[in-house]
Tab-separated table of C-alpha atoms in Angstrom:
chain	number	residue	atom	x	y	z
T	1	UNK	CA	96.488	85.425	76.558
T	2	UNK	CA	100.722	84.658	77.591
T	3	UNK	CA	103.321	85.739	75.900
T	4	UNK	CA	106.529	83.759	76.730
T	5	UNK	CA	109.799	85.053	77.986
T	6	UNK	CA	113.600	84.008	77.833
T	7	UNK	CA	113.803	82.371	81.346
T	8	UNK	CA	117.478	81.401	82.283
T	9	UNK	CA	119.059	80.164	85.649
T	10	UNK	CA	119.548	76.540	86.531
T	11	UNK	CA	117.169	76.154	89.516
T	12	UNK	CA	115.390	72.434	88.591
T	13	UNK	CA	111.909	71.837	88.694
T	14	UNK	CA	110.467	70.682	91.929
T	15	UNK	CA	109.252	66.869	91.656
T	16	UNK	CA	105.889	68.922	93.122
T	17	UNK	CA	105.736	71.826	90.166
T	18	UNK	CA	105.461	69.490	86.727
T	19	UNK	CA	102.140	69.249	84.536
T	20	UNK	CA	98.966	69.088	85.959
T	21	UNK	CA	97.236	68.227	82.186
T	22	UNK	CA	94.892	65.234	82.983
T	23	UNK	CA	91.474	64.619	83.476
T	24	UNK	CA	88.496	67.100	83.340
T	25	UNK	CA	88.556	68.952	86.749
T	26	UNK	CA	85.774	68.504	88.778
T	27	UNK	CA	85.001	71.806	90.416
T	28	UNK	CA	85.674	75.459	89.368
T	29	UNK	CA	87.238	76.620	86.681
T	30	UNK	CA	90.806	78.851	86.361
T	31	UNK	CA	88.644	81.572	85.213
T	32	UNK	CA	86.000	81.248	88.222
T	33	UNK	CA	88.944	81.010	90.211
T	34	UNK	CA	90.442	84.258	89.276
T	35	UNK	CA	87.147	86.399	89.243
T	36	UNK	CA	87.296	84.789	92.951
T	37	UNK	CA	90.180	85.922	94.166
T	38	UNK	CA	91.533	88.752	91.577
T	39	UNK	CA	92.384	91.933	93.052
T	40	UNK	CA	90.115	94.928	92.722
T	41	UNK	CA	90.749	97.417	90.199
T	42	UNK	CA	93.325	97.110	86.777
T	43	UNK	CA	96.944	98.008	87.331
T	44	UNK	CA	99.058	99.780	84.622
T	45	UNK	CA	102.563	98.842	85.276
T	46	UNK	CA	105.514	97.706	83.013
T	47	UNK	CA	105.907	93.684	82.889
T	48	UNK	CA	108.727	91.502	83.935
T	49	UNK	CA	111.300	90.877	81.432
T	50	UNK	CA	111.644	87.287	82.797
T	51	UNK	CA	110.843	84.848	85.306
T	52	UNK	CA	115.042	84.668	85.813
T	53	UNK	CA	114.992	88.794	86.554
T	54	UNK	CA	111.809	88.260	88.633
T	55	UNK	CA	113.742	85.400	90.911
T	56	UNK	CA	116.557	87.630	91.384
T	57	UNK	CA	114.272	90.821	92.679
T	58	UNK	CA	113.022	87.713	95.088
T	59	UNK	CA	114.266	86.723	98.334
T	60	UNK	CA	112.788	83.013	97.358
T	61	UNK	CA	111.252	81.265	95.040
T	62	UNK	CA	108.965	78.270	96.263
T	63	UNK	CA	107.088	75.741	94.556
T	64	UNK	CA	104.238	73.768	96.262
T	65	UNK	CA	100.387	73.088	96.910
T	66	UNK	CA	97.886	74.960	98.305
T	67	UNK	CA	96.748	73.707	101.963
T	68	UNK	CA	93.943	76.396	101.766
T	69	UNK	CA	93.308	80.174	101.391
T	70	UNK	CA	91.804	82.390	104.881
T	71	UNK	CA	91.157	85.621	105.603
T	72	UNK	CA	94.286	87.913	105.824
T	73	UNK	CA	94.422	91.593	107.426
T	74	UNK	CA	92.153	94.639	107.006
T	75	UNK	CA	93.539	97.565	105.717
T	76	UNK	CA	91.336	100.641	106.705
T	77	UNK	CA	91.947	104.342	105.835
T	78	UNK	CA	90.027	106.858	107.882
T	79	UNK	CA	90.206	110.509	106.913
T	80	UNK	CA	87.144	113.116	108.085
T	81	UNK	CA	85.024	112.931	104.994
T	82	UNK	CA	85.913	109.106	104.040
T	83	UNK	CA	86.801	105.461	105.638
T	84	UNK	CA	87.902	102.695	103.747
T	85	UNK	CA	89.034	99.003	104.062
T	86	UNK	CA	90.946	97.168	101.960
T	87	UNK	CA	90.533	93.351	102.858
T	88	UNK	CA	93.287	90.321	101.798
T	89	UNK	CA	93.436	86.844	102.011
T	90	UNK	CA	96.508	84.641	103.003
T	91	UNK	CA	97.420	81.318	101.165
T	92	UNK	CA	99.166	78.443	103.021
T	93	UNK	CA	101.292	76.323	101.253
T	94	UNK	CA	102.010	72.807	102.207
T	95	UNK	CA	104.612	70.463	100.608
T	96	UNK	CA	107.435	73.223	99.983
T	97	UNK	CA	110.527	73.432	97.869
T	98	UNK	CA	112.806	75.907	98.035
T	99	UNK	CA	113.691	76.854	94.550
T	100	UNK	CA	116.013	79.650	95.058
T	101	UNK	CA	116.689	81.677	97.526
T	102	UNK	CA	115.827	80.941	101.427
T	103	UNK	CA	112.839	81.209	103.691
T	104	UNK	CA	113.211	82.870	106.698
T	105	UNK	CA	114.380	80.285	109.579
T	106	UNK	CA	111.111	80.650	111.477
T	107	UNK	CA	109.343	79.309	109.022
T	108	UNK	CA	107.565	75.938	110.036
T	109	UNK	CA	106.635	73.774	107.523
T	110	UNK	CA	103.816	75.709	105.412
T	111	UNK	CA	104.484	78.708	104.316
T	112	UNK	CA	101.863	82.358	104.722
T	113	UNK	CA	101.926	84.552	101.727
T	114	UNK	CA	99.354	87.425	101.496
T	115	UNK	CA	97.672	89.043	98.732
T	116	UNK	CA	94.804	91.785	97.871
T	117	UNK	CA	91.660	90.058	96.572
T	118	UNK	CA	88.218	92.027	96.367
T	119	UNK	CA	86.306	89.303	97.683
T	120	UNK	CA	88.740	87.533	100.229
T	121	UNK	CA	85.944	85.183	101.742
T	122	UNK	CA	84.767	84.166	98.159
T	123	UNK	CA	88.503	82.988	97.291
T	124	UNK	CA	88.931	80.800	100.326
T	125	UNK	CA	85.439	78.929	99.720
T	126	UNK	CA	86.515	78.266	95.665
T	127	UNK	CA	89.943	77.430	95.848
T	128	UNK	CA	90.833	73.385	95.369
T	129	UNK	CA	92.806	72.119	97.617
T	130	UNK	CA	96.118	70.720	96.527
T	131	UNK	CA	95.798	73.483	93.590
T	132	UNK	CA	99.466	73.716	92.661
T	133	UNK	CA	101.519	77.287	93.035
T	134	UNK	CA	104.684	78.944	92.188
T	135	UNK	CA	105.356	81.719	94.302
T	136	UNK	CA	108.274	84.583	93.826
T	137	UNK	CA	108.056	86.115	97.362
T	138	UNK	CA	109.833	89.021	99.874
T	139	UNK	CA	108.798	89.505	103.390
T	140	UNK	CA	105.364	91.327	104.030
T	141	UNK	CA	105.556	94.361	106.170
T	142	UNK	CA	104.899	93.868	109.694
T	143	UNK	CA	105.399	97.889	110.253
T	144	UNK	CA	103.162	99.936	112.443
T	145	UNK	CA	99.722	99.498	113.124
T	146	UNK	CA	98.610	103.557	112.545
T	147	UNK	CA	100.137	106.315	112.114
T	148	UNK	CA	98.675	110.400	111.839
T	149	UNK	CA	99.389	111.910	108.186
T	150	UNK	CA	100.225	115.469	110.115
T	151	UNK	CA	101.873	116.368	106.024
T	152	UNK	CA	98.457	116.149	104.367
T	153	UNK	CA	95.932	116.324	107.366
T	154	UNK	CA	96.962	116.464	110.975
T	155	UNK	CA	93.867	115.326	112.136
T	156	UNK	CA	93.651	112.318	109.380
T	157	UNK	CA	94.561	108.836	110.306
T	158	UNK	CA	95.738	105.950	108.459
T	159	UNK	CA	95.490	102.826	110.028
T	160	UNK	CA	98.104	100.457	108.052
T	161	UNK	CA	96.882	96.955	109.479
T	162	UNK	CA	93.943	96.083	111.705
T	163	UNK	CA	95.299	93.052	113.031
T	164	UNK	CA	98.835	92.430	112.287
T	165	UNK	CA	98.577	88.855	113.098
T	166	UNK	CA	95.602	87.766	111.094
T	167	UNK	CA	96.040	85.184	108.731
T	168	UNK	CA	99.094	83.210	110.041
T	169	UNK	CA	99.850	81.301	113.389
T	170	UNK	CA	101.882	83.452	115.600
T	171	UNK	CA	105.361	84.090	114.948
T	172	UNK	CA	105.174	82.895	111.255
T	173	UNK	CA	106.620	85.243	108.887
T	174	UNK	CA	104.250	86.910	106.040
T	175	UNK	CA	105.109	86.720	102.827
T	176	UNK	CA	104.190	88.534	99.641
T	177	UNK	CA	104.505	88.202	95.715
T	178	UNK	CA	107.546	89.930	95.005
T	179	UNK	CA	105.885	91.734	91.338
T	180	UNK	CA	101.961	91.233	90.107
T	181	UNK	CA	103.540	88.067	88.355
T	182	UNK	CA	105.007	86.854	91.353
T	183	UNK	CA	101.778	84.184	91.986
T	184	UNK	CA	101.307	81.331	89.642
T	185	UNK	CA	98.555	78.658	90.058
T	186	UNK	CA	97.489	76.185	88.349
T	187	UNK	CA	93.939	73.811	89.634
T	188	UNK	CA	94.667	70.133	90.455
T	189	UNK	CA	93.658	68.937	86.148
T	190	UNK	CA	93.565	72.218	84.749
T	191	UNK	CA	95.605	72.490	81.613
T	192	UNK	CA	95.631	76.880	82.587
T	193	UNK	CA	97.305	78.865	84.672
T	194	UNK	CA	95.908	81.577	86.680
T	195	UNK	CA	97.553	84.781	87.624
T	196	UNK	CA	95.385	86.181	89.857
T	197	UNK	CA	97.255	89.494	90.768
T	198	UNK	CA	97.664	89.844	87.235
T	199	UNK	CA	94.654	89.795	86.037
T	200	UNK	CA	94.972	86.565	83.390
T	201	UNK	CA	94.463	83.079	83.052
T	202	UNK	CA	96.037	81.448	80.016
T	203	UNK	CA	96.699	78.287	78.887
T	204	UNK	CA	100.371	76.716	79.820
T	205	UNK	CA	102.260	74.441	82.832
T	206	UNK	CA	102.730	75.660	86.308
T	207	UNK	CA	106.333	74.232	85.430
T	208	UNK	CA	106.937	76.668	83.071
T	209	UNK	CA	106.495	79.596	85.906
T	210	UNK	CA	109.807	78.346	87.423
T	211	UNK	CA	112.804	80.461	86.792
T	212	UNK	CA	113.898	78.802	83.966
T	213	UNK	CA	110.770	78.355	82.432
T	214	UNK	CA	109.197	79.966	79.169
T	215	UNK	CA	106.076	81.507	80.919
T	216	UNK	CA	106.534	85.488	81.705
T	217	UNK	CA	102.711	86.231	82.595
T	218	UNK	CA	100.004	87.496	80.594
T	219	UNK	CA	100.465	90.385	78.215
T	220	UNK	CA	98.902	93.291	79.709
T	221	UNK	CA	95.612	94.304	78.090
């Protein structure tokens, strides 16, 4: 279920960003699409108050298609009783407009943003390609690889990325969704749109997740 918001700002839609309402889409389904690539566990947090707040916590605001989705960077906390890893997938855009804000001159022209998924190879298999987005993005960190948490456990260490690279050619910068809203999609005939690290699909436009659209994200459950 969406609730809609007051967006203002005068940022105009992106040729690239309007309806996607059409035919029957052959392939999966915003909801398969989200179980795909959703992120694991539920997040209590307090919702944006609009997509125009949300754009100005963002250093841009993009609108474009999906090239594909790969395999992003490992995570991995090791302690002496427990290891985990955290895996996350990267989505490339193609086509790109620069709503608001600017992209960081290195960018070529696709650009890298990663996200948490629990199942990071099943999202790049079901994605379509061409699936259109609306991204509110800052800079990924790029920080250390490791570091030992002497505080807590001097003999515990936290490894913060496996391979800082992964998931973009080199020298690309990383982006991420600047709030859980900050990722809108919305499949190539689908008359939904998917929040995936919000945990919603709901009916709407991906036009309507620009900043001066009517779309806030789904109401938290």
């Amino acid at each position: 279920m969406l609730i809609t918001g007051c967006g203002h700002g005068d940022a105009a839609g992106p040729a690239g960003a309007g309806p996607t309402i059409g035919a029957v889409p052959v392939g999966p389904s915003a909801a398969e699409v989200f179980t795909a690539c959703s992120p694991p566990g539920i997040v209590d947090y307090d919702p944006i108050e609009s997509l125009a707040v949300l754009a100005g916590d963002s250093t841009v605001v993009i609108a474009g298609e999906i090239d594909r989705v790969q395999a992003g960077r490992d995570t991995t906390y090791s302690a002496p009783n427990e290891t985990s890893t955290t895996g996350s997938a990267v989505i490339v855009v193609r086509n790109v407009t620069v709503v608001s804000g600017e992209l960081n001159p290195a960018a070529d022209a696709s650009v890298y943003i990663e996200f948490g998924s629990g199942s990071p190879d099943q999202c790049t298999r079901i994605v379509p390609l061409g699936t259109a987005i609306v991204a509110y993005l800052n800079p990924a960190w790029d920080g250390a690889r490791s570091y030992v948490d002497e505080y807590l456990d001097p003999t515990s260490v936290y490894t913060e990325i496996e391979d800082p690279g992964a998931g973009r050619p080199s020298g690309q910068p990383l982006y991420q969704a600047s709030a859980l809203e900050g990722l809108v999609w919305q499949l190539p005939g689908s008359a939904e749109v998917v929040w995936p690290l919000h945990l919603g699909t709901g009916p709407g436009s991906i036009r309507d997740a620009l900043p001066d659209g009517t779309l806030a994200g789904p109401e938290r459950t």
